[in-house]
């Protein structure tokens, strides 16, 4: 594939680096991460390379260029779209020079990930660019490993609700699924706790904060957490049928 | 922790090795896999080390012992329970000698995995054994990476239905979720195809067979697959809202 000036386009990789522990990176993720000249990543609020970079920074080589992208934590779709476009153009500029770029993202690159938006913008501006994503460990699976429970077995039905769900959705999920995962539950935690208390499910519900990082905290039940305030990176799992193979460490 | 004879118990690890590609193993998975004296794995139908072993065999070292366990593909719960117990006892025998065991499993160890049952049996026979599972890449995320689509973004709700679901469950999921994943869809594929046709969702549905392995096959839409017979390792994803960032390779 050649770009407008007749040169070959670089390739864009999306690499899920896992939700916290650096060793959750896959072998393929590591190989590609170390093979590219430029590593793009979301910025933190200070404009520096953010959490995804923090996870894998020990694997980055000194000759590699880090490209922190402004991808703000806001809900305004217009502002987001503009940020994705700007980020996409920054990446396309490098790809147009024939250089490969790896965009790194926490968790998995297909699972509620910023990578999707940046990739879409790159594809819009430079449709000939090849975009390949490398799967990784997603936070619900990491959380269940930390809790020493399965996410699901046998004929269990799973529902995963995103961060900004309507609380009424939870009611529907509780009526139907065996396993319910609530992503980034912090902003609605008091209401969720109330609903779980009413449904008599507090003992079947667990919370994991900062999974895989040094400050990881696990709450195997929610019984005593009526007034708890979880941080942003929190995941809540309701398991209607108990199944634990070891006491949580 | 000491066992009945006063010796120290070995530790049991569960390692998700990913659904196909050997490079989907995580760095932690590789480190632990290569550190244990004994690697346990499900047998294939010929009684040899099966698919999970096939995925990682190039990483196994010559001094490591492979322990293939009989974990049959049957639905009879009595027969399954007996097989899990026998397998659990075989693992406990090694742990009782103070040797660590890594049980390897396709995909992720918390996600519809045989590891859960073996771990439960080990815990029942030897409650002092420490059991730790290492998360891995699960097949839905690998399939979406192969299709070059996100599994979910923004406020999309996900439903994951297990292999042996009642077909009426699909109707409920279609009425509610934005993304529906059908695990190991082979046995009910004709009925599922019919339901998706009626719901006008064939163009929003994709099938991935043998994800990550050399025989991987991707069908970005199901339009022409009325008479298709997918193999056992097939995953079907309905994405109500199209979002593709690159043409599938």
Short mmCIF file of C-alpha atoms in Angstrom, two decimals:
data_model
loop_
_atom_site.label_atom_id
_atom_site.label_comp_id
_atom_site.label_asym_id
_atom_site.label_seq_id
_atom_site.Cartn_x
_atom_site.Cartn_y
_atom_site.Cartn_z
CA UNK A 1 0.00 0.00 0.00
CA UNK A 2 1.36 3.40 -0.93
CA UNK A 3 0.42 6.79 0.42
CA UNK A 4 -0.26 9.97 -1.54
CA UNK A 5 3.40 10.59 -2.20
CA UNK A 6 4.05 7.11 -3.53
CA UNK A 7 5.74 5.85 -0.36
CA UNK A 8 4.62 2.81 1.62
CA UNK A 9 2.27 3.35 4.54
CA UNK A 10 3.29 2.16 7.96
CA UNK A 11 0.97 -0.27 9.75
CA UNK A 12 -1.10 0.54 12.83
CA UNK A 13 -1.20 -2.00 15.65
CA UNK A 14 -3.56 -1.96 18.60
CA UNK A 15 -2.09 -3.73 21.61
CA UNK A 16 -4.14 -4.59 24.68
CA UNK A 17 -1.61 -4.53 27.52
CA UNK A 18 -3.98 -5.91 30.19
CA UNK A 19 -5.65 -4.03 33.02
CA UNK A 20 -2.71 -3.65 35.40
CA UNK A 21 -0.03 -6.30 35.86
CA UNK A 22 2.80 -5.79 33.34
CA UNK A 23 3.14 -9.56 32.96
CA UNK A 24 -0.39 -9.79 31.51
CA UNK A 25 1.02 -8.52 28.23
CA UNK A 26 0.97 -11.32 25.63
CA UNK A 27 4.04 -12.62 23.88
CA UNK A 28 2.70 -11.21 20.61
CA UNK A 29 1.99 -7.88 22.25
CA UNK A 30 5.56 -7.71 23.55
CA UNK A 31 7.09 -8.71 20.21
CA UNK A 32 5.16 -6.08 18.26
CA UNK A 33 5.55 -3.44 20.97
CA UNK A 34 9.31 -3.77 20.76
CA UNK A 35 9.38 -3.89 16.95
CA UNK A 36 7.82 -0.51 16.15
CA UNK A 37 9.61 2.84 16.03
CA UNK A 38 6.65 4.72 17.55
CA UNK A 39 4.42 3.79 20.50
CA UNK A 40 1.23 5.85 20.77
CA UNK A 41 -0.74 5.93 24.02
CA UNK A 42 -3.42 7.94 25.81
CA UNK A 43 -2.16 10.88 27.87
CA UNK A 44 -2.93 11.28 31.53
CA UNK A 45 -4.44 14.51 32.89
CA UNK A 46 -0.96 16.07 33.04
CA UNK A 47 -0.42 15.49 29.33
CA UNK A 48 2.16 12.76 29.90
CA UNK A 49 2.04 9.16 28.72
CA UNK A 50 -0.72 7.62 30.83
CA UNK A 51 -1.68 4.33 32.47
CA UNK A 52 -1.20 1.97 29.50
CA UNK A 53 2.34 3.27 29.08
CA UNK A 54 2.94 2.93 32.81
CA UNK A 55 2.04 -0.76 32.58
CA UNK A 56 4.57 -1.62 29.85
CA UNK A 57 7.24 1.04 30.25
CA UNK A 58 9.88 -1.46 31.39
CA UNK A 59 9.56 -3.25 28.04
CA UNK A 60 10.03 -0.11 25.95
CA UNK A 61 13.46 0.36 24.38
CA UNK A 62 15.41 3.60 24.55
CA UNK A 63 15.35 4.24 20.78
CA UNK A 64 11.53 4.07 20.59
CA UNK A 65 9.50 7.27 20.32
CA UNK A 66 6.53 7.70 22.68
CA UNK A 67 3.58 9.64 21.28
CA UNK A 68 1.11 10.59 24.05
CA UNK A 69 -2.31 11.45 22.57
CA UNK A 70 -4.91 13.78 24.08
CA UNK A 71 -7.98 11.54 24.56
CA UNK A 72 -9.95 13.27 27.31
CA UNK A 73 -12.20 11.60 29.89
CA UNK A 74 -15.34 13.55 28.97
CA UNK A 75 -18.84 12.60 27.89
CA UNK A 76 -19.35 15.36 25.33
CA UNK A 77 -19.43 13.54 22.00
CA UNK A 78 -18.39 16.60 19.98
CA UNK A 79 -15.30 17.11 22.11
CA UNK A 80 -14.49 13.41 21.95
CA UNK A 81 -14.89 13.24 18.18
CA UNK A 82 -12.57 16.19 17.78
CA UNK A 83 -9.97 14.61 20.04
CA UNK A 84 -10.15 11.31 18.14
CA UNK A 85 -9.71 13.17 14.86
CA UNK A 86 -6.68 15.09 16.11
CA UNK A 87 -5.15 11.91 17.52
CA UNK A 88 -5.91 10.03 14.30
CA UNK A 89 -4.17 12.73 12.24
CA UNK A 90 -1.10 12.62 14.50
CA UNK A 91 -0.87 8.87 13.97
CA UNK A 92 -1.48 9.16 10.20
CA UNK A 93 1.41 11.64 9.91
CA UNK A 94 3.80 9.00 11.21
CA UNK A 95 2.24 6.18 9.17
CA UNK A 96 2.62 8.36 6.04
CA UNK A 97 6.37 8.32 6.64
CA UNK A 98 6.28 4.55 6.34
CA UNK A 99 6.72 4.03 10.07
CA UNK A 100 4.68 1.49 12.02
CA UNK A 101 2.82 2.68 15.10
CA UNK A 102 1.65 0.58 18.05
CA UNK A 103 -1.23 2.10 19.99
CA UNK A 104 -1.25 0.64 23.49
CA UNK A 105 -4.36 0.48 25.62
CA UNK A 106 -5.28 -0.88 29.06
CA UNK A 107 -7.10 -4.21 29.09
CA UNK A 108 -8.05 -5.54 25.67
CA UNK A 109 -8.12 -3.41 22.51
CA UNK A 110 -11.64 -4.59 21.50
CA UNK A 111 -13.26 -4.19 24.90
CA UNK A 112 -14.57 -0.66 25.56
CA UNK A 113 -11.24 0.66 24.32
CA UNK A 114 -10.11 4.06 23.07
CA UNK A 115 -8.17 2.19 20.40
CA UNK A 116 -11.39 1.63 18.47
CA UNK A 117 -12.00 5.37 18.05
CA UNK A 118 -8.43 6.22 17.09
CA UNK A 119 -8.37 3.32 14.61
CA UNK A 120 -11.64 4.49 13.09
CA UNK A 121 -10.22 8.01 12.59
CA UNK A 122 -7.01 6.64 11.05
CA UNK A 123 -9.06 4.47 8.71
CA UNK A 124 -11.15 7.47 7.68
CA UNK A 125 -8.12 9.67 6.92
CA UNK A 126 -5.96 6.92 5.41
CA UNK A 127 -8.12 4.00 4.23
CA UNK A 128 -5.11 2.11 2.84
CA UNK A 129 -3.45 1.74 6.22
CA UNK A 130 -3.52 -1.78 7.55
CA UNK A 131 -4.83 -1.90 11.11
CA UNK A 132 -4.36 -5.02 13.20
CA UNK A 133 -5.29 -5.44 16.80
CA UNK A 134 -3.63 -7.91 19.19
CA UNK A 135 -6.00 -9.28 21.83
CA UNK A 136 -5.14 -9.04 25.50
CA UNK A 137 -6.41 -9.77 29.00
CA UNK A 138 -9.64 -7.90 29.81
CA UNK A 139 -10.47 -6.66 33.30
CA UNK A 140 -13.45 -8.97 34.10
CA UNK A 141 -11.27 -12.05 33.56
CA UNK A 142 -8.40 -10.57 35.56
CA UNK A 143 -10.83 -9.69 38.36
CA UNK A 144 -12.21 -13.23 38.52
CA UNK A 145 -8.72 -14.71 38.63
CA UNK A 146 -7.97 -12.37 41.55
CA UNK A 147 -11.18 -13.48 43.30
CA UNK A 148 -10.42 -17.15 42.60
CA UNK A 149 -13.78 -17.72 41.03
CA UNK A 150 -14.80 -18.56 37.48
CA UNK A 151 -16.49 -15.81 35.52
CA UNK A 152 -18.81 -18.43 34.06
CA UNK A 153 -19.10 -22.20 33.74
CA UNK A 154 -21.46 -24.72 32.16
CA UNK A 155 -24.65 -23.08 30.88
CA UNK A 156 -24.32 -19.75 32.71
CA UNK A 157 -25.39 -16.64 30.84
CA UNK A 158 -23.23 -13.53 31.14
CA UNK A 159 -24.29 -9.89 30.87
CA UNK A 160 -21.70 -7.12 30.75
CA UNK A 161 -22.95 -3.59 31.34
CA UNK A 162 -20.76 -0.62 30.39
CA UNK A 163 -19.70 2.19 32.67
CA UNK A 164 -22.49 4.62 31.96
CA UNK A 165 -25.48 2.33 32.13
CA UNK A 166 -28.94 3.30 33.19
CA UNK A 167 -29.57 1.76 36.61
CA UNK A 168 -32.81 0.20 35.29
CA UNK A 169 -30.68 -1.97 32.98
CA UNK A 170 -29.28 -3.69 36.04
CA UNK A 171 -32.77 -4.76 37.06
CA UNK A 172 -33.30 -6.44 33.70
CA UNK A 173 -29.91 -8.13 33.85
CA UNK A 174 -30.60 -9.42 37.36
CA UNK A 175 -33.86 -10.92 36.18
CA UNK A 176 -32.20 -12.93 33.47
CA UNK A 177 -28.46 -13.53 33.67
CA UNK A 178 -26.41 -15.84 35.91
CA UNK A 179 -23.40 -13.57 35.89
CA UNK A 180 -23.51 -9.77 35.68
CA UNK A 181 -20.40 -7.66 35.21
CA UNK A 182 -20.58 -3.93 35.85
CA UNK A 183 -17.66 -2.07 34.31
CA UNK A 184 -16.24 1.02 36.04
CA UNK A 185 -19.00 1.03 38.62
CA UNK A 186 -17.77 3.96 40.77
CA UNK A 187 -20.22 6.65 39.66
CA UNK A 188 -23.33 4.57 40.37
CA UNK A 189 -22.07 2.40 43.21
CA UNK A 190 -24.53 3.56 45.94
CA UNK A 191 -27.55 2.86 43.73
CA UNK A 192 -26.14 -0.47 42.59
CA UNK A 193 -25.46 -1.50 46.19
CA UNK A 194 -29.08 -0.66 47.10
CA UNK A 195 -30.45 -2.74 44.23
CA UNK A 196 -28.25 -5.68 45.12
CA UNK A 197 -29.33 -5.41 48.77
CA UNK A 198 -33.01 -5.46 47.74
CA UNK A 199 -32.36 -8.47 45.49
CA UNK A 200 -30.57 -10.23 48.35
CA UNK A 201 -27.43 -10.55 46.24
CA UNK A 202 -24.81 -8.71 48.32
CA UNK A 203 -23.20 -12.00 49.33
CA UNK A 204 -23.11 -13.07 45.71
CA UNK A 205 -21.45 -9.85 44.57
CA UNK A 206 -17.77 -8.96 44.54
CA UNK A 207 -15.79 -5.82 43.85
CA UNK A 208 -12.23 -5.58 42.58
CA UNK A 209 -10.42 -2.25 42.49
CA UNK A 210 -7.26 -1.53 40.47
CA UNK A 211 -6.95 -5.15 39.40
CA UNK A 212 -3.35 -6.21 38.77
CA UNK A 213 -1.76 -3.04 40.10
CA UNK A 214 0.06 -2.72 43.46
CA UNK A 215 -3.02 -1.09 45.01
CA UNK A 216 -5.36 -3.93 43.93
CA UNK A 217 -8.13 -4.46 46.50
CA UNK A 218 -10.63 -7.32 46.51
CA UNK A 219 -13.99 -7.46 48.26
CA UNK A 220 -15.37 -11.00 47.85
CA UNK A 221 -18.79 -9.82 49.13
CA UNK A 222 -20.41 -6.40 49.28
CA UNK A 223 -22.18 -6.95 52.59
CA UNK A 224 -20.28 -4.25 54.49
CA UNK A 225 -19.84 -1.78 51.65
CA UNK A 226 -22.99 0.36 51.90
CA UNK A 227 -20.91 3.53 52.28
CA UNK A 228 -17.94 2.49 50.21
CA UNK A 229 -16.61 4.79 47.49
CA UNK A 230 -14.77 2.77 44.87
CA UNK A 231 -12.16 4.42 42.62
CA UNK A 232 -12.66 4.82 38.84
CA UNK A 233 -10.97 1.52 38.00
CA UNK A 234 -13.44 -0.72 39.81
CA UNK A 235 -15.30 -3.73 38.54
CA UNK A 236 -18.29 -5.37 40.17
CA UNK A 237 -19.38 -8.94 39.49
CA UNK A 238 -22.61 -10.60 40.55
CA UNK A 239 -22.43 -14.40 40.50
CA UNK A 240 -25.82 -15.86 41.22
CA UNK A 241 -24.36 -19.32 41.83
CA UNK A 242 -21.41 -19.42 44.22
CA UNK A 243 -18.38 -21.27 42.93
CA UNK A 244 -15.11 -20.57 44.61
CA UNK A 245 -12.19 -22.97 44.43
CA UNK A 246 -9.96 -21.40 47.05
CA UNK A 247 -10.22 -18.77 49.78
CA UNK A 248 -9.26 -15.39 48.34
CA UNK A 249 -5.65 -14.55 49.23
CA UNK B 1 1.01 -25.22 54.20
CA UNK B 2 1.88 -28.82 55.00
CA UNK B 3 0.19 -31.98 53.80
CA UNK B 4 -0.76 -35.05 55.85
CA UNK B 5 2.80 -36.30 56.06
CA UNK B 6 4.19 -32.98 57.28
CA UNK B 7 5.64 -31.99 53.92
CA UNK B 8 4.84 -28.78 52.09
CA UNK B 9 2.09 -28.86 49.47
CA UNK B 10 2.88 -27.83 45.95
CA UNK B 11 0.84 -25.02 44.40
CA UNK B 12 -1.70 -25.40 41.60
CA UNK B 13 -1.69 -22.85 38.81
CA UNK B 14 -4.36 -22.42 36.16
CA UNK B 15 -2.97 -20.92 32.98
CA UNK B 16 -5.18 -19.67 30.16
CA UNK B 17 -3.08 -20.14 27.04
CA UNK B 18 -5.45 -18.33 24.67
CA UNK B 19 -7.78 -19.84 22.08
CA UNK B 20 -5.27 -20.72 19.36
CA UNK B 21 -2.23 -18.60 18.54
CA UNK B 22 0.74 -19.65 20.71
CA UNK B 23 1.80 -16.01 21.01
CA UNK B 24 -1.43 -15.16 22.87
CA UNK B 25 0.12 -16.69 25.98
CA UNK B 26 0.90 -13.96 28.51
CA UNK B 27 4.36 -13.25 29.88
CA UNK B 28 3.19 -14.43 33.30
CA UNK B 29 1.69 -17.56 31.80
CA UNK B 30 4.98 -18.36 30.08
CA UNK B 31 7.07 -17.70 33.19
CA UNK B 32 4.94 -19.95 35.39
CA UNK B 33 4.52 -22.60 32.68
CA UNK B 34 8.29 -22.95 32.42
CA UNK B 35 8.84 -22.89 36.20
CA UNK B 36 6.79 -25.93 37.22
CA UNK B 37 7.95 -29.56 37.16
CA UNK B 38 4.52 -30.85 36.03
CA UNK B 39 2.15 -29.51 33.36
CA UNK B 40 -1.37 -30.95 33.50
CA UNK B 41 -3.70 -30.63 30.52
CA UNK B 42 -6.90 -32.10 29.11
CA UNK B 43 -6.46 -35.18 26.93
CA UNK B 44 -7.73 -35.42 23.39
CA UNK B 45 -9.93 -38.31 22.27
CA UNK B 46 -6.85 -40.46 21.69
CA UNK B 47 -5.76 -40.05 25.31
CA UNK B 48 -2.83 -37.80 24.40
CA UNK B 49 -2.15 -34.25 25.56
CA UNK B 50 -4.84 -32.20 23.79
CA UNK B 51 -5.36 -28.79 22.24
CA UNK B 52 -4.10 -26.59 25.11
CA UNK B 53 -0.83 -28.52 25.10
CA UNK B 54 -0.63 -28.24 21.32
CA UNK B 55 -0.83 -24.46 21.62
CA UNK B 56 2.13 -24.10 24.00
CA UNK B 57 4.21 -27.21 23.32
CA UNK B 58 7.09 -25.21 21.84
CA UNK B 59 7.54 -23.43 25.16
CA UNK B 60 7.67 -26.62 27.24
CA UNK B 61 11.13 -27.74 28.37
CA UNK B 62 12.44 -31.26 28.00
CA UNK B 63 12.71 -31.92 31.76
CA UNK B 64 9.04 -31.06 32.40
CA UNK B 65 6.50 -33.83 32.94
CA UNK B 66 3.24 -33.70 30.98
CA UNK B 67 0.18 -35.09 32.76
CA UNK B 68 -2.75 -35.55 30.32
CA UNK B 69 -6.05 -35.79 32.21
CA UNK B 70 -9.19 -37.60 31.06
CA UNK B 71 -11.84 -34.84 30.92
CA UNK B 72 -14.40 -36.15 28.45
CA UNK B 73 -16.61 -34.06 26.15
CA UNK B 74 -19.91 -35.43 27.45
CA UNK B 75 -23.03 -33.88 28.95
CA UNK B 76 -23.72 -36.53 31.58
CA UNK B 77 -23.06 -34.76 34.88
CA UNK B 78 -22.35 -37.98 36.79
CA UNK B 79 -19.70 -39.03 34.30
CA UNK B 80 -18.20 -35.52 34.32
CA UNK B 81 -18.12 -35.33 38.12
CA UNK B 82 -16.34 -38.66 38.26
CA UNK B 83 -13.78 -37.56 35.68
CA UNK B 84 -13.13 -34.29 37.57
CA UNK B 85 -12.63 -36.23 40.79
CA UNK B 86 -10.18 -38.66 39.20
CA UNK B 87 -8.28 -35.79 37.58
CA UNK B 88 -8.29 -33.84 40.84
CA UNK B 89 -6.84 -36.84 42.69
CA UNK B 90 -4.10 -37.27 40.09
CA UNK B 91 -3.12 -33.62 40.54
CA UNK B 92 -3.31 -33.84 44.35
CA UNK B 93 -0.90 -36.80 44.31
CA UNK B 94 1.74 -34.61 42.71
CA UNK B 95 0.99 -31.60 44.90
CA UNK B 96 1.33 -33.83 47.96
CA UNK B 97 4.94 -34.47 46.93
CA UNK B 98 5.56 -30.75 47.19
CA UNK B 99 5.63 -30.28 43.43
CA UNK B 100 3.86 -27.38 41.72
CA UNK B 101 1.46 -28.18 38.90
CA UNK B 102 0.34 -25.87 36.09
CA UNK B 103 -2.99 -26.83 34.53
CA UNK B 104 -3.17 -25.35 31.04
CA UNK B 105 -6.43 -24.61 29.30
CA UNK B 106 -7.51 -23.06 26.00
CA UNK B 107 -8.68 -19.46 26.16
CA UNK B 108 -8.94 -18.00 29.65
CA UNK B 109 -9.02 -20.13 32.81
CA UNK B 110 -12.12 -18.34 34.24
CA UNK B 111 -14.19 -18.42 31.07
CA UNK B 112 -16.19 -21.64 30.61
CA UNK B 113 -13.03 -23.55 31.44
CA UNK B 114 -12.38 -27.12 32.58
CA UNK B 115 -9.82 -25.66 34.97
CA UNK B 116 -12.64 -24.55 37.27
CA UNK B 117 -13.85 -28.12 37.82
CA UNK B 118 -10.42 -29.62 38.34
CA UNK B 119 -9.51 -26.80 40.76
CA UNK B 120 -12.74 -27.38 42.68
CA UNK B 121 -11.93 -31.09 43.04
CA UNK B 122 -8.36 -30.35 44.15
CA UNK B 123 -9.68 -27.87 46.71
CA UNK B 124 -12.14 -30.46 48.02
CA UNK B 125 -9.48 -33.17 48.43
CA UNK B 126 -6.69 -30.87 49.63
CA UNK B 127 -8.11 -27.63 51.04
CA UNK B 128 -4.68 -26.32 52.03
CA UNK B 129 -3.40 -26.23 48.47
CA UNK B 130 -2.99 -22.73 47.11
CA UNK B 131 -4.69 -22.35 43.74
CA UNK B 132 -3.91 -19.34 41.57
CA UNK B 133 -5.18 -18.71 38.10
CA UNK B 134 -3.42 -16.56 35.50
CA UNK B 135 -5.80 -14.76 33.17
CA UNK B 136 -5.46 -15.09 29.42
CA UNK B 137 -6.99 -14.12 26.10
CA UNK B 138 -10.58 -15.36 25.70
CA UNK B 139 -12.05 -16.40 22.36
CA UNK B 140 -14.62 -13.57 21.91
CA UNK B 141 -11.88 -10.95 22.14
CA UNK B 142 -9.59 -12.90 19.83
CA UNK B 143 -12.46 -13.29 17.35
CA UNK B 144 -13.19 -9.55 17.33
CA UNK B 145 -9.52 -8.73 16.76
CA UNK B 146 -9.58 -11.13 13.81
CA UNK B 147 -12.73 -9.44 12.45
CA UNK B 148 -11.23 -5.98 12.99
CA UNK B 149 -14.22 -4.83 14.97
CA UNK B 150 -14.62 -3.85 18.59
CA UNK B 151 -16.53 -6.29 20.78
CA UNK B 152 -18.13 -3.30 22.49
CA UNK B 153 -17.69 0.46 22.78
CA UNK B 154 -19.35 3.34 24.62
CA UNK B 155 -22.60 2.28 26.31
CA UNK B 156 -23.10 -1.03 24.48
CA UNK B 157 -24.48 -3.91 26.49
CA UNK B 158 -22.98 -7.37 25.98
CA UNK B 159 -24.64 -10.75 26.41
CA UNK B 160 -22.60 -13.94 26.24
CA UNK B 161 -24.52 -17.18 25.85
CA UNK B 162 -22.81 -20.50 26.55
CA UNK B 163 -22.57 -23.43 24.19
CA UNK B 164 -25.66 -25.35 25.26
CA UNK B 165 -28.19 -22.56 25.45
CA UNK B 166 -31.86 -22.88 24.83
CA UNK B 167 -32.61 -21.21 21.51
CA UNK B 168 -35.31 -19.09 23.20
CA UNK B 169 -32.56 -17.37 25.20
CA UNK B 170 -31.27 -15.89 21.97
CA UNK B 171 -34.61 -14.19 21.38
CA UNK B 172 -34.39 -12.48 24.76
CA UNK B 173 -30.81 -11.43 24.18
CA UNK B 174 -31.66 -10.00 20.76
CA UNK B 175 -34.43 -7.94 22.31
CA UNK B 176 -32.12 -6.31 24.78
CA UNK B 177 -28.38 -6.38 24.10
CA UNK B 178 -26.25 -4.47 21.60
CA UNK B 179 -23.71 -7.24 21.28
CA UNK B 180 -24.47 -10.95 21.55
CA UNK B 181 -21.78 -13.59 21.66
CA UNK B 182 -22.70 -17.23 21.10
CA UNK B 183 -20.00 -19.59 22.27
CA UNK B 184 -19.38 -22.87 20.41
CA UNK B 185 -22.39 -22.36 18.21
CA UNK B 186 -21.99 -25.42 15.96
CA UNK B 187 -24.72 -27.65 17.38
CA UNK B 188 -27.48 -25.04 17.03
CA UNK B 189 -26.20 -23.10 14.03
CA UNK B 190 -29.15 -23.78 11.65
CA UNK B 191 -31.71 -22.56 14.21
CA UNK B 192 -29.58 -19.54 15.12
CA UNK B 193 -29.18 -18.63 11.45
CA UNK B 194 -32.97 -18.79 11.01
CA UNK B 195 -33.58 -16.53 13.99
CA UNK B 196 -31.01 -14.01 12.80
CA UNK B 197 -32.57 -14.06 9.33
CA UNK B 198 -36.01 -13.36 10.78
CA UNK B 199 -34.57 -10.54 12.92
CA UNK B 200 -32.85 -9.10 9.84
CA UNK B 201 -29.47 -9.37 11.54
CA UNK B 202 -27.50 -11.62 9.17
CA UNK B 203 -25.47 -8.66 7.93
CA UNK B 204 -24.73 -7.69 11.51
CA UNK B 205 -23.55 -11.15 12.48
CA UNK B 206 -20.11 -12.69 12.07
CA UNK B 207 -18.67 -16.14 12.55
CA UNK B 208 -15.09 -17.03 13.39
CA UNK B 209 -13.91 -20.64 13.29
CA UNK B 210 -10.71 -21.93 14.90
CA UNK B 211 -9.61 -18.43 15.89
CA UNK B 212 -5.85 -18.04 16.09
CA UNK B 213 -5.01 -21.42 14.60
CA UNK B 214 -3.71 -22.03 11.05
CA UNK B 215 -7.21 -23.08 9.91
CA UNK B 216 -8.85 -19.88 11.23
CA UNK B 217 -11.76 -18.83 9.01
CA UNK B 218 -13.70 -15.56 9.26
CA UNK B 219 -17.16 -14.80 7.93
CA UNK B 220 -17.83 -11.08 8.46
CA UNK B 221 -21.51 -11.60 7.62
CA UNK B 222 -23.74 -14.67 7.71
CA UNK B 223 -25.76 -13.77 4.62
CA UNK B 224 -24.62 -16.75 2.55
CA UNK B 225 -24.30 -19.29 5.33
CA UNK B 226 -27.79 -20.83 5.50
CA UNK B 227 -26.39 -24.31 4.91
CA UNK B 228 -23.04 -23.85 6.60
CA UNK B 229 -21.84 -26.39 9.16
CA UNK B 230 -19.35 -24.76 11.52
CA UNK B 231 -16.83 -26.86 13.44
CA UNK B 232 -16.94 -27.23 17.25
CA UNK B 233 -14.59 -24.29 17.85
CA UNK B 234 -16.81 -21.60 16.33
CA UNK B 235 -17.92 -18.34 17.79
CA UNK B 236 -20.75 -16.16 16.51
CA UNK B 237 -21.08 -12.47 17.28
CA UNK B 238 -24.06 -10.25 16.59
CA UNK B 239 -23.17 -6.54 16.59
CA UNK B 240 -26.32 -4.50 16.27
CA UNK B 241 -24.34 -1.34 15.43
CA UNK B 242 -21.74 -1.73 12.69
CA UNK B 243 -18.30 -0.47 13.58
CA UNK B 244 -15.44 -1.73 11.51
CA UNK B 245 -12.14 0.08 11.30
CA UNK B 246 -10.57 -1.83 8.46
CA UNK B 247 -11.63 -4.34 5.84
CA UNK B 248 -11.10 -7.86 7.16
CA UNK B 249 -7.85 -9.32 5.83
#
